[in-house]
mmCIF file of C-alpha atoms and ligand atoms in Angstrom:
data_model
loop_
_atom_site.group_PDB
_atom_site.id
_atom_site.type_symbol
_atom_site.label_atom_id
_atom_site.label_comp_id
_atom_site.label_asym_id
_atom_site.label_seq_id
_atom_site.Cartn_x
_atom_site.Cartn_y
_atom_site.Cartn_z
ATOM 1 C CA UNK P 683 152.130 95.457 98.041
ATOM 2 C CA UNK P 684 152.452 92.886 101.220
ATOM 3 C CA UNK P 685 149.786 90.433 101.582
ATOM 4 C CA UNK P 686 147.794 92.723 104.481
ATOM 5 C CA UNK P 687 147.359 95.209 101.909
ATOM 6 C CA UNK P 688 146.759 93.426 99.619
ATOM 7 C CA UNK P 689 143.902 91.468 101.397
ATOM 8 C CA UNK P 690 142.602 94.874 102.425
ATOM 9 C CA UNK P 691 142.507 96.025 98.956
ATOM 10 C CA UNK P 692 140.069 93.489 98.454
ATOM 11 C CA UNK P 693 138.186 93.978 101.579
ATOM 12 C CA UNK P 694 135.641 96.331 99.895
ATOM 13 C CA UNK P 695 131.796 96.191 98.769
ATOM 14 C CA UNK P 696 129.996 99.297 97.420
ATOM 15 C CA UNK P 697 126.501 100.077 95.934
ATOM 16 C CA UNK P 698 126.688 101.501 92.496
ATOM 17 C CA UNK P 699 124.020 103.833 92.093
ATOM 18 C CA UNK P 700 123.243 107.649 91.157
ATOM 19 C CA UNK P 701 122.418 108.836 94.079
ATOM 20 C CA UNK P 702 123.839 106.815 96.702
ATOM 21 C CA UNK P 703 123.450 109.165 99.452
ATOM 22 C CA UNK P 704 120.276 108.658 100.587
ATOM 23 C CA UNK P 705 121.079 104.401 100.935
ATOM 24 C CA UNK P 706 119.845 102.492 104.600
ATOM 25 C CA UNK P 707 122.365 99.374 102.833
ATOM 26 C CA UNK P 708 125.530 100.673 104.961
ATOM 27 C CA UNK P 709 123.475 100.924 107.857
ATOM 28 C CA UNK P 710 122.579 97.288 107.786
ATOM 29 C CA UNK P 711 125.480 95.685 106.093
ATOM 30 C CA UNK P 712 128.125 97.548 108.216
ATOM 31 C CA UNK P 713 127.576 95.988 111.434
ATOM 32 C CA UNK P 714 126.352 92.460 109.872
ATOM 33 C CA UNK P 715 130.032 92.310 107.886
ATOM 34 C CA UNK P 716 131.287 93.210 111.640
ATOM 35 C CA UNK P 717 129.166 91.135 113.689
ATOM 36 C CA UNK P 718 130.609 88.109 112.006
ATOM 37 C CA UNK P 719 134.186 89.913 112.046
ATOM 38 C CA UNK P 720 134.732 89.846 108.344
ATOM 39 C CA UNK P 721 137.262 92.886 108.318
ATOM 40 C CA UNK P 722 134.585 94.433 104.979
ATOM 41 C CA UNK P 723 133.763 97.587 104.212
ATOM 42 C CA UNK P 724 130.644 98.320 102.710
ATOM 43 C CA UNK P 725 130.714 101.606 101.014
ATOM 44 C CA UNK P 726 128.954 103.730 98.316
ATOM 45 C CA UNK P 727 130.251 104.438 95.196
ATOM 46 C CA UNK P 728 128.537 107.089 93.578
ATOM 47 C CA UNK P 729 128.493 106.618 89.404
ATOM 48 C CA UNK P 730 126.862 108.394 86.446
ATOM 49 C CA UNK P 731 126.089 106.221 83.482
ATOM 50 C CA UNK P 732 129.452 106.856 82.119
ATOM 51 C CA UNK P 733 131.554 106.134 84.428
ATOM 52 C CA UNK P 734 129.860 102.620 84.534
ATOM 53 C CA UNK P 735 132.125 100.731 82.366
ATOM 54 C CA UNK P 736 134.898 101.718 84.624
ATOM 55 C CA UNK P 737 133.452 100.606 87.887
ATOM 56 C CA UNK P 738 132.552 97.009 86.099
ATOM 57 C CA UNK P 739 136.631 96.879 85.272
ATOM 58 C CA UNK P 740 137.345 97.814 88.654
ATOM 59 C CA UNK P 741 135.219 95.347 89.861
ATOM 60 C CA UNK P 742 136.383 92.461 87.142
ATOM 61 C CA UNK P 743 140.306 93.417 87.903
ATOM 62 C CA UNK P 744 139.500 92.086 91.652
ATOM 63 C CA UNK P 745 139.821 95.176 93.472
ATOM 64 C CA UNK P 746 136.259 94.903 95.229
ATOM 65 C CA UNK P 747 135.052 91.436 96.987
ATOM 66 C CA UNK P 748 131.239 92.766 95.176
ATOM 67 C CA UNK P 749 128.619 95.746 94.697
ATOM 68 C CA UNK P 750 124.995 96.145 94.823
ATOM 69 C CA UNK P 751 123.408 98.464 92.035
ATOM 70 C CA UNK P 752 120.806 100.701 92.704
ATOM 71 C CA UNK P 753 118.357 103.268 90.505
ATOM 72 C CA UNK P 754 119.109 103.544 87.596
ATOM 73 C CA UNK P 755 121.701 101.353 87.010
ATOM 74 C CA UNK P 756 119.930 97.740 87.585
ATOM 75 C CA UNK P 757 119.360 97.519 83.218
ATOM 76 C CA UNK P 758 122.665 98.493 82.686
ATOM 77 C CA UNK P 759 124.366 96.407 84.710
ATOM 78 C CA UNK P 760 122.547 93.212 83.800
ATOM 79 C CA UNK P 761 123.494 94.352 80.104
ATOM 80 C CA UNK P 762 127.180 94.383 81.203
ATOM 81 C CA UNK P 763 127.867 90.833 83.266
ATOM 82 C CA UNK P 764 129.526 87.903 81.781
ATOM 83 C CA UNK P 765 127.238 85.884 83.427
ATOM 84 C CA UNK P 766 123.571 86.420 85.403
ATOM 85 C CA UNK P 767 120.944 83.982 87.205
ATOM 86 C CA UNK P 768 118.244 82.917 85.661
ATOM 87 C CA UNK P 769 116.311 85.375 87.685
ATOM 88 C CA UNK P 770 118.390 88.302 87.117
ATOM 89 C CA UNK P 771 118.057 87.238 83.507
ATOM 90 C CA UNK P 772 113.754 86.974 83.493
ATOM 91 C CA UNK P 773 113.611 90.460 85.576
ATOM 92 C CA UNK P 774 116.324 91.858 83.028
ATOM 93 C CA UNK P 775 117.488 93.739 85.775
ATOM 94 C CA UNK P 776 120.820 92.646 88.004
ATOM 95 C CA UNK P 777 121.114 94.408 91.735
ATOM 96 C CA UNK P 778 124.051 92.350 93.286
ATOM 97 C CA UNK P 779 127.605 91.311 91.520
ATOM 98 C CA UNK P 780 129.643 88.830 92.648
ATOM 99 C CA UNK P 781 133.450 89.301 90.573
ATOM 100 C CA UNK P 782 135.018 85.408 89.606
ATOM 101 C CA UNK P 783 137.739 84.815 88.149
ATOM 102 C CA UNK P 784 138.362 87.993 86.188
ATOM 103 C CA UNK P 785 134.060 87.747 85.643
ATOM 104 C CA UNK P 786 131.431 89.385 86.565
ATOM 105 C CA UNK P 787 128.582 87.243 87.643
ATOM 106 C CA UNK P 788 125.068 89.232 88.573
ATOM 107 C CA UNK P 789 121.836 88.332 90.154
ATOM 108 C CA UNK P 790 118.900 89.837 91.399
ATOM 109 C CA UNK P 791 117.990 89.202 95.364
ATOM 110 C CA UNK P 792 115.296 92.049 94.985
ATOM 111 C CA UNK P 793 113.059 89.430 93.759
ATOM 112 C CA UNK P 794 113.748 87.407 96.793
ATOM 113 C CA UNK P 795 113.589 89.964 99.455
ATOM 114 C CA UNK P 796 110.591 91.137 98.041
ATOM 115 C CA UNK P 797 108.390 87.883 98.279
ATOM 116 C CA UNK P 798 110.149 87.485 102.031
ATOM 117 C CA UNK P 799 107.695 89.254 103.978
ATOM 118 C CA UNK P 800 104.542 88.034 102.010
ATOM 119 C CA UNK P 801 105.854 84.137 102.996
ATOM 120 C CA UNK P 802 106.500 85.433 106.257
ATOM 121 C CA UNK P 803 102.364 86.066 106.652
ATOM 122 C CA UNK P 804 101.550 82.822 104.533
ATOM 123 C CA UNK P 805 100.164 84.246 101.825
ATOM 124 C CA UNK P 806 99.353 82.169 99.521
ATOM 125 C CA UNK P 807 100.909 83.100 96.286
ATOM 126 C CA UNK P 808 99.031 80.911 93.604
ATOM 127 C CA UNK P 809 95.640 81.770 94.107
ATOM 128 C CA UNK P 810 96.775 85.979 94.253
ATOM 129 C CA UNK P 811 95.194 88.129 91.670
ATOM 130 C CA UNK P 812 97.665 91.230 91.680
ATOM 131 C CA UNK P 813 97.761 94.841 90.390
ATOM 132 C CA UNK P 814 101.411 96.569 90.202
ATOM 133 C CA UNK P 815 101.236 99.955 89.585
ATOM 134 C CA UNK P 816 104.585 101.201 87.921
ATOM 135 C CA UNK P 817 106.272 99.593 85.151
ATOM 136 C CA UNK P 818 110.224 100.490 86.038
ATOM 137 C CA UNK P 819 113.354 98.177 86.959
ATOM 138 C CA UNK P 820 111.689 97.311 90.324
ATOM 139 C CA UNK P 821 108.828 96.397 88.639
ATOM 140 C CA UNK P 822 110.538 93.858 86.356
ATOM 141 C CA UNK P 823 111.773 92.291 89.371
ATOM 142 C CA UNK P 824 108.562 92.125 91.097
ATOM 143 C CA UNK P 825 106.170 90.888 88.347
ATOM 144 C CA UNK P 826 109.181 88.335 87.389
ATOM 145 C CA UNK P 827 109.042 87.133 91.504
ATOM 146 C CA UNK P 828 105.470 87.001 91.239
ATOM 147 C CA UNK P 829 105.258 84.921 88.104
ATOM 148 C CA UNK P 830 107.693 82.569 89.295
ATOM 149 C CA UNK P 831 105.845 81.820 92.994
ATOM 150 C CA UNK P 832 103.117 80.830 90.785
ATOM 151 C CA UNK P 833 100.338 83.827 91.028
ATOM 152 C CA UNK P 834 97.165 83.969 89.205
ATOM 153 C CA UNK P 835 97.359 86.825 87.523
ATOM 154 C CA UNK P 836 99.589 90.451 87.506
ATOM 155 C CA UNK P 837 98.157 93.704 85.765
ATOM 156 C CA UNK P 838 100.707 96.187 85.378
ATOM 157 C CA UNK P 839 99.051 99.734 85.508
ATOM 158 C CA UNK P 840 101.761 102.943 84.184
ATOM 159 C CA UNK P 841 102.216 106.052 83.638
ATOM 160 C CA UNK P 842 103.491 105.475 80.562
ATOM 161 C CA UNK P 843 101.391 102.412 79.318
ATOM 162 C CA UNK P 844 104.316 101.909 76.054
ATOM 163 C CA UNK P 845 106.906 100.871 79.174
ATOM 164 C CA UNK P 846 104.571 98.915 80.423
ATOM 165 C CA UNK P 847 103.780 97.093 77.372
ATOM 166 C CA UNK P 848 107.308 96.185 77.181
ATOM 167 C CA UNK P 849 107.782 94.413 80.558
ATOM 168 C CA UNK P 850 104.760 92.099 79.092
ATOM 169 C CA UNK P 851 106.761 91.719 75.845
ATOM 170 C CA UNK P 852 110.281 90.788 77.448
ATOM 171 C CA UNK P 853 108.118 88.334 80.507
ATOM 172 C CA UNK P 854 105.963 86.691 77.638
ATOM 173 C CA UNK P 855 103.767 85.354 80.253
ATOM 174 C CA UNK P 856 100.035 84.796 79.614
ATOM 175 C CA UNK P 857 98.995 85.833 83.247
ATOM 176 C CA UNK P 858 100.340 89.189 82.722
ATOM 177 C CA UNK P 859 98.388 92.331 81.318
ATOM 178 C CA UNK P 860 98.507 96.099 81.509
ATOM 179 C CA UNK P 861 95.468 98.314 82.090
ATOM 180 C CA UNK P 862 94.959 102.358 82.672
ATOM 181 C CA UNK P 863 95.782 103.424 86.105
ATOM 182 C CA UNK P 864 92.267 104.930 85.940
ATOM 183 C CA UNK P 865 90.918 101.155 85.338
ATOM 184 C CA UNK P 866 92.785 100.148 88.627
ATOM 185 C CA UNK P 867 89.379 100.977 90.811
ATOM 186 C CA UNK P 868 87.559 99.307 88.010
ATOM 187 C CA UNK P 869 89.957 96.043 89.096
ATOM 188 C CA UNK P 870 90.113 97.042 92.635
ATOM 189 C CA UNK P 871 87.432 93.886 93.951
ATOM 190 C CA UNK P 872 89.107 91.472 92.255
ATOM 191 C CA UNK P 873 92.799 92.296 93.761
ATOM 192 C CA UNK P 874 94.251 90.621 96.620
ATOM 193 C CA UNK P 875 97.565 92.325 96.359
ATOM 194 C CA UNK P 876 98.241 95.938 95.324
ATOM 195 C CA UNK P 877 101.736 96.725 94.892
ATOM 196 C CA UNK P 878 103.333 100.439 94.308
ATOM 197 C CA UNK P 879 106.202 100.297 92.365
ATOM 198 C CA UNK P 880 106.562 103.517 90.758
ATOM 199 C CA UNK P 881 108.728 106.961 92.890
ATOM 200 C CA UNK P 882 105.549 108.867 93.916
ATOM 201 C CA UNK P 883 105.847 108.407 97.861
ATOM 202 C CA UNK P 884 109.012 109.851 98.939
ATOM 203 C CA UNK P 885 108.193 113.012 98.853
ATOM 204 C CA UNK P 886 104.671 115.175 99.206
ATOM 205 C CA UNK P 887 101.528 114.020 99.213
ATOM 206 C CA UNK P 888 101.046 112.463 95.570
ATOM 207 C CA UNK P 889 99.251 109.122 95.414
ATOM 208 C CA UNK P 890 99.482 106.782 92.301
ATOM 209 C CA UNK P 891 96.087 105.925 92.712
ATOM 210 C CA UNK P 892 92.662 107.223 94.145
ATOM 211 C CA UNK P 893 92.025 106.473 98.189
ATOM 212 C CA UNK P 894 88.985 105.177 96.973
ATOM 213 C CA UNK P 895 90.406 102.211 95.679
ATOM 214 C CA UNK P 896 91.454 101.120 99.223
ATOM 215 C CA UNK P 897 87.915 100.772 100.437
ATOM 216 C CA UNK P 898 86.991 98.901 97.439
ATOM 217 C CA UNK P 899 89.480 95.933 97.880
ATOM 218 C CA UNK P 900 88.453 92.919 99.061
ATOM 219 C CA UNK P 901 89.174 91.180 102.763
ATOM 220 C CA UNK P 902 92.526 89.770 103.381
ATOM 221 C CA UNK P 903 93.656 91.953 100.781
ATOM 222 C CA UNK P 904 97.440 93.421 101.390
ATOM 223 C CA UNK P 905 98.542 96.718 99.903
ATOM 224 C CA UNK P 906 102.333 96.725 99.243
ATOM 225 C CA UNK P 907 104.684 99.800 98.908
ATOM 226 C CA UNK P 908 108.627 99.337 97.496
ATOM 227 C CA UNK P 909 109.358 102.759 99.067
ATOM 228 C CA UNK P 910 111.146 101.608 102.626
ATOM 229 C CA UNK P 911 109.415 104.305 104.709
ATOM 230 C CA UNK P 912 105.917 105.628 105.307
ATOM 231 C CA UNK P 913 103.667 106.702 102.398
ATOM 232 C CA UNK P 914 100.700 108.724 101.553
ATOM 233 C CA UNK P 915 99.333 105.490 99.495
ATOM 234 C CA UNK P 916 100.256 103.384 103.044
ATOM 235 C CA UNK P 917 98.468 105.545 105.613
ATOM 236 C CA UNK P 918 95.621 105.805 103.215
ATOM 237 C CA UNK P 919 95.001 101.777 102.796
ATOM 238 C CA UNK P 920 95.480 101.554 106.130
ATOM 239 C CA UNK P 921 92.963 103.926 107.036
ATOM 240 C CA UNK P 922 90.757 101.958 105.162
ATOM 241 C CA UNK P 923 91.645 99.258 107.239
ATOM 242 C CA UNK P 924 93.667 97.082 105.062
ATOM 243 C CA UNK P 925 96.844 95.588 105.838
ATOM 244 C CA UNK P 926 100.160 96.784 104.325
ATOM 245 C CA UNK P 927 103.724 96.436 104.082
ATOM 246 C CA UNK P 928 106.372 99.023 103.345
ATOM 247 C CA UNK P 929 109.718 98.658 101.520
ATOM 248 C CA UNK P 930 112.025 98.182 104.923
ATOM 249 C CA UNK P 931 111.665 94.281 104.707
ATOM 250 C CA UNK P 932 112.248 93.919 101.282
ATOM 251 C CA UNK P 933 115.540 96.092 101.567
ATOM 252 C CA UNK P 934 117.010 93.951 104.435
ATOM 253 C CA UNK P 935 115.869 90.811 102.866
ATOM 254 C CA UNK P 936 117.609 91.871 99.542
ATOM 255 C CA UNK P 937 120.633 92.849 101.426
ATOM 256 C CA UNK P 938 120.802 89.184 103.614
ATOM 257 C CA UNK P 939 120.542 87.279 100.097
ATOM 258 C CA UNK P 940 123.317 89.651 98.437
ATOM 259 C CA UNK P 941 125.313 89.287 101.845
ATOM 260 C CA UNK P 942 125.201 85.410 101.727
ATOM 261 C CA UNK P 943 126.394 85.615 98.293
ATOM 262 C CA UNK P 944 129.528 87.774 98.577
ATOM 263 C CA UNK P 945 130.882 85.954 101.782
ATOM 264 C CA UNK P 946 129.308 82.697 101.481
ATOM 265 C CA UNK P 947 127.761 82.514 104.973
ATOM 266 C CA UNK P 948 124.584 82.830 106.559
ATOM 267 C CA UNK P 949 123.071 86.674 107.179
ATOM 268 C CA UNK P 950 122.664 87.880 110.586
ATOM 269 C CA UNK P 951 119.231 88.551 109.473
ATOM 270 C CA UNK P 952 117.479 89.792 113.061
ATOM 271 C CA UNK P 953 120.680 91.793 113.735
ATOM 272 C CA UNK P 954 120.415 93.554 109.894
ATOM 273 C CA UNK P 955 116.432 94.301 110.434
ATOM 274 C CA UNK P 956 117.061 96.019 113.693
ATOM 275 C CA UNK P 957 119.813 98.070 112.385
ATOM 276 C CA UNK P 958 117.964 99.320 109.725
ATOM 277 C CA UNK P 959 115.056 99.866 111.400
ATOM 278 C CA UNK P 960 116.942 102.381 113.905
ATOM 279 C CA UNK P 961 118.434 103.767 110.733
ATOM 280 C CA UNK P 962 115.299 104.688 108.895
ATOM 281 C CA UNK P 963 113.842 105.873 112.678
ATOM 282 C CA UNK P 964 117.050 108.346 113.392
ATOM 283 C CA UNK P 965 116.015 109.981 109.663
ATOM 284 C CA UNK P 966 112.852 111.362 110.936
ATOM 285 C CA UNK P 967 111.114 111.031 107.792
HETATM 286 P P1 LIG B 1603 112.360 103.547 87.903
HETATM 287 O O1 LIG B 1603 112.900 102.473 87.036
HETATM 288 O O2 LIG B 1603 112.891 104.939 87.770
HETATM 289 O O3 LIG B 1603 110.730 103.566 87.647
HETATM 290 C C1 LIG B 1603 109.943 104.559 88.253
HETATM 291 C C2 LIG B 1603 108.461 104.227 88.073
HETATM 292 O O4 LIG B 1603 107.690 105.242 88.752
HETATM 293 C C3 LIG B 1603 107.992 104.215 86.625
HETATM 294 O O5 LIG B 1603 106.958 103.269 86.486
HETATM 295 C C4 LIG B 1603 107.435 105.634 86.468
HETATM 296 O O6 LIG B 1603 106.461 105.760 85.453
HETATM 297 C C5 LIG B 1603 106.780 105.848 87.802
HETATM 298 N N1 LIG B 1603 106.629 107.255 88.146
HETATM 299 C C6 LIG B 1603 107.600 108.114 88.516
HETATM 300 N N2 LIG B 1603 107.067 109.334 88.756
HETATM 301 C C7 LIG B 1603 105.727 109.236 88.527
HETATM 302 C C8 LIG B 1603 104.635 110.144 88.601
HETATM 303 N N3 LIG B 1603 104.819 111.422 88.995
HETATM 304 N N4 LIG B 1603 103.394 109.696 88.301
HETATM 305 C C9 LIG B 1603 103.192 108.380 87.927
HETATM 306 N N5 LIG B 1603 104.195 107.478 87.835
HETATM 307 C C10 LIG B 1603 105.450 107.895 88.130
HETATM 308 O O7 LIG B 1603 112.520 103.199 89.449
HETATM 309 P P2 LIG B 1603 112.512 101.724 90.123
HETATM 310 O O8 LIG B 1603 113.885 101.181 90.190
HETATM 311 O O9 LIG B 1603 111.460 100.940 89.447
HETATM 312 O O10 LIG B 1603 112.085 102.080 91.631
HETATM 313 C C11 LIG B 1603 110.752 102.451 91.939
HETATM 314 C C12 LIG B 1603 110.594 102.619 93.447
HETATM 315 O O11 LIG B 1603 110.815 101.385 94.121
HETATM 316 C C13 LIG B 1603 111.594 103.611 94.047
HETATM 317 O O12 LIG B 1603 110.899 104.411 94.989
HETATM 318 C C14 LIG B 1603 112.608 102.729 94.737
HETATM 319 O O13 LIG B 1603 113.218 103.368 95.830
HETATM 320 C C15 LIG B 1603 111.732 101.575 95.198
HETATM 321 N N6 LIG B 1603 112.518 100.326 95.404
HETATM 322 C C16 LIG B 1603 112.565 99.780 96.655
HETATM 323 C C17 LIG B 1603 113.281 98.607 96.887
HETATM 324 C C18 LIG B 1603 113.344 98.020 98.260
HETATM 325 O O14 LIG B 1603 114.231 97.208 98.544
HETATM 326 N N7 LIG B 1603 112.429 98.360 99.126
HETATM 327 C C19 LIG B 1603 113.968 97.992 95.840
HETATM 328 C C20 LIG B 1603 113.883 98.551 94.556
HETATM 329 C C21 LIG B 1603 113.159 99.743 94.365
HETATM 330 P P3 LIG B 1603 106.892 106.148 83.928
HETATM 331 O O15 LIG B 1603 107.345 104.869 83.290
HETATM 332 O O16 LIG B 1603 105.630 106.695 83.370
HETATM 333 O O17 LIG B 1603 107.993 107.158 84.048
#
């Protein structure tokens, strides 16, 4: 192999996820990797569980510059680096992979994109008293960002309340508790930020939680959803007149960070948002 094809070889970043399909991250990386003329290709690479160990090879024998990991695969793949951040390592869960020297080296810039658009209104994180419904791999990532930008307290509010009991084993942090998802409107004047972590919101009409909950919230209170596109659980806080934010900004946010750390330069950020913004738009959902 000649050095051009061998440099093209190379010239490749996928997400590692089952499914893939449905991914904005091409839409967004594409033209940021070509905006700066970088000659990459971001692509998705669809893989079950068991084909996992032979995408980390791949990606250890040099033949990708990186990947990001997607549902489910976030746990698995933090179990399988040689290496991880210290936040990757508190969230337990790894979304980006940077390949070195034969290594596989894995953080998590979910944690950063998703405190990006809170900084971006000034909240201030210390004093927030926050409920997180879900208890998943976002989740982890989440209550682990929150913890760390210094929050008052996080109660983590499942499904399946034995899940959620283990985030709060592996975090080990005082400020973090679980309670009944029917306690959440018990909780709901004493929360400044209510987060929705778990899948219901992509599809039907499903809410987590009862609209009631909305109108009990307090002012300035912000109601956050993960999913990156308009929910039943959005419209209804907002009907109740509280502000929200969807997923979108956390997804391009994550993306920048895991961008800046596969090429080593600075994220066309604005160019990135507006890209997937017209991608989510030209879905019509
Ligand atoms: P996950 O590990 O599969 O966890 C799913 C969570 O949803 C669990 O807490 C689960 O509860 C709960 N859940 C699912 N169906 C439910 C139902 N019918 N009723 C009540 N709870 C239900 O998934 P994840 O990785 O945490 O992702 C969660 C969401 O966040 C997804 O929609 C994902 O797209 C989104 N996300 C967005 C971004 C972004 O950049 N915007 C990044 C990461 C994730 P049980 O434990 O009881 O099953």
């Amino acid at each position: 192999m000649g050095d051009t094809a061998e440099r093209r070889a190379t010239q490749r970043i996928g997400l590692i996820g089952d499914p893939v399909e449905h991914s904005l991250s091409p839409a967004f990386q594409q033209p940021a990797f070509d905006a700066l003329g970088l000659g990459i290709t971001y692509e998705l690479w669809h893989t079950t569980a068991s084909e996992l160990p032979a995408r980390f090879d791949l990606l250890r024998s040099g033949e990708a510059l990186g990947a990001n990991v997607t549902v489910p695969h976030k746990e698995a793949a933090f179990a399988a680096m040689d290496e991880v951040s210290p936040l990757a390592h508190r969230a337990g869960a790894v979304n980006t992979i940077i390949p070195r020297d034969g290594r596989l080296y894995g953080d998590n810039t979910d944690i950063y994109g998703f405190l990006a658009p809170l900084r971006e209104r000034n909240v201030a994180l210390s004093e927030l008293r926050v409920v997180i419904l879900g208890a998943g791999g976002a989740a982890r990532g989440v209550v682990a960002a929150l913890l760390d930008a210094g929050v008052a307290s996080v109660a983590v509010a499942n499904r399946t309340a034995a899940r959620a009991q283990e985030l709060i084993a592996d975090l080990g942090d005082e400020r973090v508790t679980t309670i009944a998802l029917d306690a959440v409107s018990d909780r709901a004047t004493a929360t400044d930020l209510l987060v929705n972590s778990t899948a219901i919101g992509w599809n039907g009409t499903n809410l987590p939680v009862e609209t009631g909950v909305f109108r009990l919230l307090p002012p300035g209170a912000i109601v956050y959803d993960l999913t990156y596109r308009e929910t039943p659980f959005l419209a209804a806080a907002r009907s109740a007149g509280i502000e929200t934010i969807d997923g979108l900004p956390m997804l391009v946010h994550q993306g920048a960070r895991s961008f800046e750390l596969w090429t080593g330069q600075a994220a066309p950020v604005d160019l990135m948002w507006r890209a997937a913004v017209a991608a989510r738009a030209a879905r019509h959902d």
